[in-house]
Structures are given as C-alpha cells and as structure tokens.
mmCIF file of C-alpha atoms and ligand atoms in Angstrom:
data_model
loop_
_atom_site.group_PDB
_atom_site.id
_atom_site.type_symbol
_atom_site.label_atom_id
_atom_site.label_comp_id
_atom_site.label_asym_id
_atom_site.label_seq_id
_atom_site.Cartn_x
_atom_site.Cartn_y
_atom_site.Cartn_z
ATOM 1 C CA UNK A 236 -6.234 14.956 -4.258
ATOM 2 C CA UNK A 237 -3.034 14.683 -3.058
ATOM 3 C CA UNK A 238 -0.923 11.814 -3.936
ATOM 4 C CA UNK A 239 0.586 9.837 -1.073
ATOM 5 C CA UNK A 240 4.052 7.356 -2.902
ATOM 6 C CA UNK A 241 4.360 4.632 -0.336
ATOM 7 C CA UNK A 242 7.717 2.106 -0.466
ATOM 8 C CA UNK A 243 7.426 -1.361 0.561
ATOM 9 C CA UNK A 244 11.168 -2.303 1.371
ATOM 10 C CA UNK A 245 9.876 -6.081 1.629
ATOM 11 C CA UNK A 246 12.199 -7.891 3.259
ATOM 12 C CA UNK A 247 14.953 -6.085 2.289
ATOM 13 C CA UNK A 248 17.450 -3.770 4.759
ATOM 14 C CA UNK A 249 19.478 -3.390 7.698
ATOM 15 C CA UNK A 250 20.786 -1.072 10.159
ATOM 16 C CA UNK A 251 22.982 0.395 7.345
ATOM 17 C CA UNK A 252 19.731 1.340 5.616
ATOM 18 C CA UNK A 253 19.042 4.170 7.781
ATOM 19 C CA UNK A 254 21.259 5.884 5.457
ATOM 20 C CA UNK A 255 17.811 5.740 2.920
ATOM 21 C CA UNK A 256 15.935 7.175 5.460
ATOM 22 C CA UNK A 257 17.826 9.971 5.937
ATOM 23 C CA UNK A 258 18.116 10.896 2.243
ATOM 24 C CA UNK A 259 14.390 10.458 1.933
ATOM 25 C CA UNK A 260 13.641 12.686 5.268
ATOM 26 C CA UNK A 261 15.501 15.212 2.953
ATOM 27 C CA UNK A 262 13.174 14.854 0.508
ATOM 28 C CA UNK A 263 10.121 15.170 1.956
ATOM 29 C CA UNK A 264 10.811 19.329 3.156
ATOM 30 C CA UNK A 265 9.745 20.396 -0.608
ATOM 31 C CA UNK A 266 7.606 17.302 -1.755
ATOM 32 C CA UNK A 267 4.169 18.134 -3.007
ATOM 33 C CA UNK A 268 2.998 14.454 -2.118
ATOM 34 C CA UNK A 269 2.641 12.250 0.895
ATOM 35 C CA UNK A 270 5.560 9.967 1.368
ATOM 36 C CA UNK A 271 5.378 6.887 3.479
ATOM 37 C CA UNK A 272 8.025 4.159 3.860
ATOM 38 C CA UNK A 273 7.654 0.762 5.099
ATOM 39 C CA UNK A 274 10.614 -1.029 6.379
ATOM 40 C CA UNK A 275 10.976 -4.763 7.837
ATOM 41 C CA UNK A 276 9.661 -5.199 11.282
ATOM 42 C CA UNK A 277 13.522 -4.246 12.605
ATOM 43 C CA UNK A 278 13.867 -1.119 11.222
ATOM 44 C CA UNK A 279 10.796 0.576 12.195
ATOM 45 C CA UNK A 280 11.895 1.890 15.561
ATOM 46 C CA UNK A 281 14.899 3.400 14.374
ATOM 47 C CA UNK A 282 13.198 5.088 11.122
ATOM 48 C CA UNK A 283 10.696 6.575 13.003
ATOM 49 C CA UNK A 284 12.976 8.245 15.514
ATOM 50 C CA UNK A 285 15.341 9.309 12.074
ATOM 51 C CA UNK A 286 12.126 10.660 10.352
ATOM 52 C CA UNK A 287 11.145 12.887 13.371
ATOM 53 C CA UNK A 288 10.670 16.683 12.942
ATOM 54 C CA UNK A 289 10.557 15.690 8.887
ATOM 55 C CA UNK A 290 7.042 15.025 7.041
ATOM 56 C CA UNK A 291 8.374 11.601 6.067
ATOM 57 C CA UNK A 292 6.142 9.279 7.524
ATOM 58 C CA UNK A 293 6.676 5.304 8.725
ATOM 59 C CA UNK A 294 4.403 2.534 8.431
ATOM 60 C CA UNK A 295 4.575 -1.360 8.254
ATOM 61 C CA UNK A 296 4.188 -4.173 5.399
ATOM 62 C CA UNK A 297 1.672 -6.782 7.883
ATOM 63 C CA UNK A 298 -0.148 -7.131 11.402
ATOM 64 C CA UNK A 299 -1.533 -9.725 13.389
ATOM 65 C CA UNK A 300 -4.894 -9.331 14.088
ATOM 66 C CA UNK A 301 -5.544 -9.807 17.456
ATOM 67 C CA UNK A 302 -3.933 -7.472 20.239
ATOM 68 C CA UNK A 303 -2.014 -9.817 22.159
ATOM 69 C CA UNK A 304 -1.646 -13.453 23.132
ATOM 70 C CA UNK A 305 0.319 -16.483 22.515
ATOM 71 C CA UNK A 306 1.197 -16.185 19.091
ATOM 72 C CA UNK A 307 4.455 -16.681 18.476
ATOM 73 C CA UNK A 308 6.936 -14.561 16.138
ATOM 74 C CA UNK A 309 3.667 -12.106 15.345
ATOM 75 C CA UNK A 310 3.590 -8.177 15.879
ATOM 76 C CA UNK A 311 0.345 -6.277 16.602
ATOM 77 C CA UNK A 312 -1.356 -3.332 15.281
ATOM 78 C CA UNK A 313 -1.215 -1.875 18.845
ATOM 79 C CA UNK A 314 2.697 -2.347 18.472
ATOM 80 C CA UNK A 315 3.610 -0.708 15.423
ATOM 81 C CA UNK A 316 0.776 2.215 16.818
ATOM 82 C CA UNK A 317 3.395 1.504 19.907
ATOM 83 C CA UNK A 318 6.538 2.609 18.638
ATOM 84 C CA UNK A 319 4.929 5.261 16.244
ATOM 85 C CA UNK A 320 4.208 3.418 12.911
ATOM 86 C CA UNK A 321 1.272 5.309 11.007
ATOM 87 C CA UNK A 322 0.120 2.769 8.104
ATOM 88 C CA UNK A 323 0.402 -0.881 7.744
ATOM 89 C CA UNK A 324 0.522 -2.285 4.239
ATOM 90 C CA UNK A 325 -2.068 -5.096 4.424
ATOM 91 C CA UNK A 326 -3.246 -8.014 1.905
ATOM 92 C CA UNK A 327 -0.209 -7.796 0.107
ATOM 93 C CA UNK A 328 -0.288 -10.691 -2.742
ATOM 94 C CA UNK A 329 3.312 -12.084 -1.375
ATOM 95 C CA UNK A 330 1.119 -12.945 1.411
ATOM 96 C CA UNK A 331 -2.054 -13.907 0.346
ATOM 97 C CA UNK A 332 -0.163 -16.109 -2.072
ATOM 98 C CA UNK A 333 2.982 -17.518 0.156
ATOM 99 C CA UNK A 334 1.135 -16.952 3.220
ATOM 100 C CA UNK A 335 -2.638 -18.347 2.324
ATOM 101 C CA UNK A 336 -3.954 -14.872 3.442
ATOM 102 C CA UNK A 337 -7.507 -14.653 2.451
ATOM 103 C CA UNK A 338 -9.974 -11.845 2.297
ATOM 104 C CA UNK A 339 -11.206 -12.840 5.988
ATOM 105 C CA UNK A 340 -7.775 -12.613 7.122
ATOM 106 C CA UNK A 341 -6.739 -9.264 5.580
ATOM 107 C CA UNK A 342 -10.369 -7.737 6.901
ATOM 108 C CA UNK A 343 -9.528 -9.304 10.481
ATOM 109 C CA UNK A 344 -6.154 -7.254 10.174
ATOM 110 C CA UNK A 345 -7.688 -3.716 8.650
ATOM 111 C CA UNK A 346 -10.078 -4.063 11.741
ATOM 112 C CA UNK A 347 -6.910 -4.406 14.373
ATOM 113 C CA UNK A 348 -4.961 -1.984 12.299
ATOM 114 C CA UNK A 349 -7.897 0.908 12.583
ATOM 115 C CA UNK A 350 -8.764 -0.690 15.996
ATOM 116 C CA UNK A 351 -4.740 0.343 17.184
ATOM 117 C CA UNK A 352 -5.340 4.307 15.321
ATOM 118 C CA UNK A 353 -3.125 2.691 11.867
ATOM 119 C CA UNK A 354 -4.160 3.852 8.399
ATOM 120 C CA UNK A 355 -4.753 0.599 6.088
ATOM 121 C CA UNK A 356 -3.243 0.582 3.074
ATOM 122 C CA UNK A 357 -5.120 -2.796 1.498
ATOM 123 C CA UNK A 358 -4.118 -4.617 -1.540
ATOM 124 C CA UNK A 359 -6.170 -5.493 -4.058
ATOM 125 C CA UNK A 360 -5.086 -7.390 -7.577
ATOM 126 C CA UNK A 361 -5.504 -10.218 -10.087
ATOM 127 C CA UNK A 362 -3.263 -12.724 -11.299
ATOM 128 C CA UNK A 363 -2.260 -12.986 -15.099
ATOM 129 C CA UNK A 364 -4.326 -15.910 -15.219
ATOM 130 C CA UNK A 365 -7.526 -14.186 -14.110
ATOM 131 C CA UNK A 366 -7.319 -11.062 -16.390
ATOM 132 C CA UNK A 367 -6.592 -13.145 -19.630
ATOM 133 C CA UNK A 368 -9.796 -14.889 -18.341
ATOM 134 C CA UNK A 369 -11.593 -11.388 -18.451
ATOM 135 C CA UNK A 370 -11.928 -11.299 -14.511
ATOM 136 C CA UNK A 371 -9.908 -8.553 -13.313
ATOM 137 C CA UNK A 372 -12.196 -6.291 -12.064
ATOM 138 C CA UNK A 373 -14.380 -9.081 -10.616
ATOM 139 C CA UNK A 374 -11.331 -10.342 -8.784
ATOM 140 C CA UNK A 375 -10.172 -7.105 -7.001
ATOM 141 C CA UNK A 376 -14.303 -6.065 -6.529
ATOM 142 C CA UNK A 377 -14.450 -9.177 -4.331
ATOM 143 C CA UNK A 378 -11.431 -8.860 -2.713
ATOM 144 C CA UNK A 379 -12.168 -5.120 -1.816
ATOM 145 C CA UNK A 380 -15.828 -6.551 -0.356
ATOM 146 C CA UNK A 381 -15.038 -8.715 1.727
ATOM 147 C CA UNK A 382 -11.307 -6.819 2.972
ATOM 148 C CA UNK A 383 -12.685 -3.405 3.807
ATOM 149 C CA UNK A 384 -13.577 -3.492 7.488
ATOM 150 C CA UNK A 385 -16.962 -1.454 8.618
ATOM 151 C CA UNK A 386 -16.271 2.114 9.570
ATOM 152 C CA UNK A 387 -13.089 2.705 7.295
ATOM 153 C CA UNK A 388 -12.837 6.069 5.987
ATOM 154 C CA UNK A 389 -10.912 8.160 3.493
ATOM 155 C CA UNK A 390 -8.768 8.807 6.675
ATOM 156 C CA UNK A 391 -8.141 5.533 7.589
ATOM 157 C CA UNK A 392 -7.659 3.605 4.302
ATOM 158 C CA UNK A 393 -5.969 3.620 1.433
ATOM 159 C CA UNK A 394 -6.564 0.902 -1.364
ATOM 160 C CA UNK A 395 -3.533 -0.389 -3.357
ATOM 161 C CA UNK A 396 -4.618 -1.651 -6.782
ATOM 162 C CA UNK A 397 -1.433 -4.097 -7.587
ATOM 163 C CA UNK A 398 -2.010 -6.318 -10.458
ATOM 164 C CA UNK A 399 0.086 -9.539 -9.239
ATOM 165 C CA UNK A 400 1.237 -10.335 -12.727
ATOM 166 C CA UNK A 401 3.524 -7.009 -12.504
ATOM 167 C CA UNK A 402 5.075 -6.868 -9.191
ATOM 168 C CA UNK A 403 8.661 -7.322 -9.465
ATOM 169 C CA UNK A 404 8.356 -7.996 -13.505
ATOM 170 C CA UNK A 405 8.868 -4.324 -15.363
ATOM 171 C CA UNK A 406 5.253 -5.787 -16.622
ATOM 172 C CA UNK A 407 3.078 -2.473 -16.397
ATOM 173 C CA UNK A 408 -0.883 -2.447 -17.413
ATOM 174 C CA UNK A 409 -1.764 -0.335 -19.916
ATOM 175 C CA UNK A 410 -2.867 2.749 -19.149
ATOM 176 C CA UNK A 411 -6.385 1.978 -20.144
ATOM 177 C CA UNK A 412 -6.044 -1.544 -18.200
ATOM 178 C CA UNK A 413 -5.029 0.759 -15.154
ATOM 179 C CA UNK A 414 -7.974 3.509 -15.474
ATOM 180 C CA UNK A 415 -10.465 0.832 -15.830
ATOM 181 C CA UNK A 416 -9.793 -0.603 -12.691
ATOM 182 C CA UNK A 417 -9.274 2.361 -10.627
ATOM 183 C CA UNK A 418 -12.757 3.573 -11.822
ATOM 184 C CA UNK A 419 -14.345 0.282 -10.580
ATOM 185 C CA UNK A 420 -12.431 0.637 -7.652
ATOM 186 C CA UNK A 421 -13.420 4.456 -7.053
ATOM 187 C CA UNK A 422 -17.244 3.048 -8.122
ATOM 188 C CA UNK A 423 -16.962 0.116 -5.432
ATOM 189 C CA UNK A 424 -15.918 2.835 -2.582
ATOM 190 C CA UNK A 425 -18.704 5.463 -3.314
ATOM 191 C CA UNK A 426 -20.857 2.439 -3.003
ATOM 192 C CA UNK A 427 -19.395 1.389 0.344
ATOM 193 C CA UNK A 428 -18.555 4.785 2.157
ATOM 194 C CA UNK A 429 -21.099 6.950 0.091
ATOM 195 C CA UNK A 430 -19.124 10.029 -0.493
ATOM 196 C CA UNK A 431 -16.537 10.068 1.265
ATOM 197 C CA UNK A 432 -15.414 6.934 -1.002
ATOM 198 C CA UNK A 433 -14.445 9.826 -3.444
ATOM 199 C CA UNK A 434 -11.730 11.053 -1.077
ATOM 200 C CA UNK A 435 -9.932 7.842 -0.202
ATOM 201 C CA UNK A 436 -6.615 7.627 -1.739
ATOM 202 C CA UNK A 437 -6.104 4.694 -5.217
ATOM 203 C CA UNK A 438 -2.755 3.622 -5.034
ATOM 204 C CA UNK A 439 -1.184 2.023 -8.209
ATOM 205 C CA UNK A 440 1.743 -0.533 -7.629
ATOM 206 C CA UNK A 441 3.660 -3.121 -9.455
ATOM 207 C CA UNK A 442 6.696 -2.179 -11.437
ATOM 208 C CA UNK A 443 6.277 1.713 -10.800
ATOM 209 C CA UNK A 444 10.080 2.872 -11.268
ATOM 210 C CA UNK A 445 11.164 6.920 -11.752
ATOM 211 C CA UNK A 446 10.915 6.517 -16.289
ATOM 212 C CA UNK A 447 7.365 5.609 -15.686
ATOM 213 C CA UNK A 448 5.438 7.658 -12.408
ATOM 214 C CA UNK A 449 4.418 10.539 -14.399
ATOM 215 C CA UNK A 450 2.212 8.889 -17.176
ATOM 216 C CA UNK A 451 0.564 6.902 -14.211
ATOM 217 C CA UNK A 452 0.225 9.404 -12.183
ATOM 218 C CA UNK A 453 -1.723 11.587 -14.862
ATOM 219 C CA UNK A 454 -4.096 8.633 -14.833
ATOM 220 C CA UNK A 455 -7.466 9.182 -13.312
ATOM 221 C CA UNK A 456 -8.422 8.019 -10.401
ATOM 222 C CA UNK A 457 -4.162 7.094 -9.521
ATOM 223 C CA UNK A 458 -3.598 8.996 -6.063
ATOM 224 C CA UNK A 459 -0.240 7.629 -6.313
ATOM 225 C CA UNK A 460 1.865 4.963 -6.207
ATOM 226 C CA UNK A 461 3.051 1.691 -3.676
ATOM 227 C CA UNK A 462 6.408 0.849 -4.923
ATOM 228 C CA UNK A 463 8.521 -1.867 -4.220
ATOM 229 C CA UNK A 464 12.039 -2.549 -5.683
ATOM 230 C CA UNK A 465 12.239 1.320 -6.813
ATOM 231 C CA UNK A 466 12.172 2.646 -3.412
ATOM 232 C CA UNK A 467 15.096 0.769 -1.686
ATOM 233 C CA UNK A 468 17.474 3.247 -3.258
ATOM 234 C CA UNK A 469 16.425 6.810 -2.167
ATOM 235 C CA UNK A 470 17.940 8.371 -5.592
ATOM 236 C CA UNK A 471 15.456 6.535 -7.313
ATOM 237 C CA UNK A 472 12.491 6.907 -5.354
ATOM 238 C CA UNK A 473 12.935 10.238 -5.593
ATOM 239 C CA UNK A 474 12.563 10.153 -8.923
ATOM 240 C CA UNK A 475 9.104 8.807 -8.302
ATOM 241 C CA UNK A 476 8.217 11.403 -5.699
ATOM 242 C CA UNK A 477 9.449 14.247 -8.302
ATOM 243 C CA UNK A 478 6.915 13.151 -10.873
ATOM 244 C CA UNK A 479 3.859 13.373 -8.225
ATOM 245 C CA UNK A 480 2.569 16.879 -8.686
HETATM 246 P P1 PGA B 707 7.496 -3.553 -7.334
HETATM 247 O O1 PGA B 707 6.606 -4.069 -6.086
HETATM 248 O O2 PGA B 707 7.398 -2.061 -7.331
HETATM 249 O O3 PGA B 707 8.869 -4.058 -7.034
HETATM 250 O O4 PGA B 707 6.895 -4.165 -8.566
HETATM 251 C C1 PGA B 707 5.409 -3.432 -5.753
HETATM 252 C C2 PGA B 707 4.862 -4.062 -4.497
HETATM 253 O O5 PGA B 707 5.027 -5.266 -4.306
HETATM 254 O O6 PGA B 707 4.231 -3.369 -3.675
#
C-alpha cells in the first residue's frame, strides 16, 4: 500500500511558515508516498494556493460538526472542503484530553467531515496508564467503534494509531507493542468495512522523527506515519518522507 506521512503543525506557524510549504511542495515531485500537511486554521488558505500544481496535499487538525449556525469561534467541514482542504485530522488526544472530546464527538465530526467530501484521518490511542494496566488494545478497539462513522471507506478514512504516552516525549513503542496494535486495528476494520478494511491506510504517530521512520515503516500493517514536532521543519520531515518506500 502506499504510505501517506501526514504533519500536524499543532498550533504552531505563521505567515512566515509558508516558507515550509514551499520546501515541502519541492519534495513531493519525486516522493514515493502521500504527503499531507496540516497547518493551524490561518494558514490553510494560503498553503493550499502555495501547494497548487504540486502533489503536496492540505488538510486540517479539527472540525465542528454541524454545517453552520451560531457557534462561535468554530470552522466547518464544509469550510475547510471550502477553501480546498482534503483531510481533517480528527480525535486527536490534545483534544479529547484538553478539550473533553469523546468518541460521540469525534464520530459526529468524521460524519460532517465525509458529509463536506474530507478524508478522516481519526485518532486512536491509550494512555500510559491504560497499557501498564494491559488495556491498550481494548482502549483504541473502543475508541475506533464507536468513532468510525457508517459508510467510511478506505477512501475516506485513515486511522491514526497514536499511543498518548509518546506524543511529544521521544517515548516510541516497541516495535512489537506497535505491530500488535496495528493488527487489531487492521482486524477491527475488516470486521467493520469487510474487505475493503484491508485497504484503509494505519497511520503510526507519536515521536516519529527522520533516525526512526524506516524501522516503523517496515512494520506491518504501518501505512505511514502522523508526525508532529518533526514536520515543522521541512529538512526534517523530509527525512521522514525519504524513509517511506
Ligand atoms: P509528535 O506528535 O510527532 O510530536 O510526537 C504526534 C502527534 O501529535 O500527532
């Protein structure tokens, strides 16, 4: 399958960042992987128009669900579709945790965002507390359950496996910790979408950084990677890209 590396910038850039953009758009002429980058809310617009006539695609890091309406300081699906964002990170721990976003939430937005034409990418993961308790895979099976809307397809989702316990840490699973899950993961979605769960895309993130991308991505069942602090500098996302053949 081919692996799709997608940046979450977080909160994290300004106009000057562009500069990143363009660097990556460079990038993406002889890259044998899908590259997706999403920037804060502000940014979006202008990446988009900087990524045209390049295969470097633009997505966002949250939704609201509903289309429209009185709800102050939130951006739709039908917004980002709007002004030509493509994915929309969704379920991200950083907001389930700061943010109280729970599994009903994170399904209401995966419905808007395929609703509005958006590929989900959905977050799944366990705290530190819950694997040294044995529950990982319980965890992320319930959280994938109840988050993955009705009709989602290998086109229109992408699952993020993202152990909370090593985003932002340098703490990486092991690789057997990582397999494990992805297989449950790939098992859940053959369950759900019958075969086509074989084709939708396993990203692995937390901690992913250029010195470590190949061995994960020689994992089975890793279809690449969602990386935060390592792809706010384009030299070292590219290092990342490089190592998904
Ligand atoms: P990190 O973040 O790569 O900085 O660990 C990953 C993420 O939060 O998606």
């Amino acid at each position: 399958m081919r692996k799709l590396i997608a940046g979450n910038w977080k909160m994290n850039g300004l106009i000057s960042s562009q500069a990143e953009i363009q660097a990556l758009k460079g990038l993406t002429g002889s890259a044998t992987c899908d590259i997706v980058v999403c920037p804060p809310f502000t940014l979006i617009d202008r990446a988009v128009e900087r990524a045209k006539d390049s295969k470097l695609v633009i997505g966002a890091q949250d939704c609201h669900a509903q289309r429209s309406g009185a709800h102050t300081g939130e951006i739709s699906a039908e917004m980002l579709a709007d002004i030509g964002a493509r994915y929309v990170i969704l379920g991200h721990s950083e907001r389930r945790v700061s943010y109280g976003e729970d599994d009903e939430i994170v399904l209401a937005k995966a419905v808007a965002a395929h609703r509005a034409g958006l590929i989900a990418i959905v977050c799944v993961g366990e705290t530190r507390h819950e694997r040294d308790e044995g529950r990982a895979i319980e965890v992320v099976g319930e959280q994938l359950r109840e988050s993955v809307p009705e009709g989602a397809t290998s086109a229109n989702l992408v699952i993020a496996y993202e152990p909370v316990w090593a985003i932002g840490t340098g703490l990486v699973p092991t690789n057997e910790q990582i397999e494990e899950v992805h297989a449950a993961i790939r098992q859940m979605l053959e369950e759900r979408l019958g075969r086509d769960g074989n084709s939708v895309r396993i990203l692995y993130g937390g901690s992913v950084k250029a010195s470590n991308a190949a061995v994960i991505f020689g994992l089975r069942n890793v279809d690449g990677a969602l990386v935060g602090g390592a792809s706010l500098k384009a030299s070292e996302f590219a290092g990342i890209i490089s190592a998904a053949v």
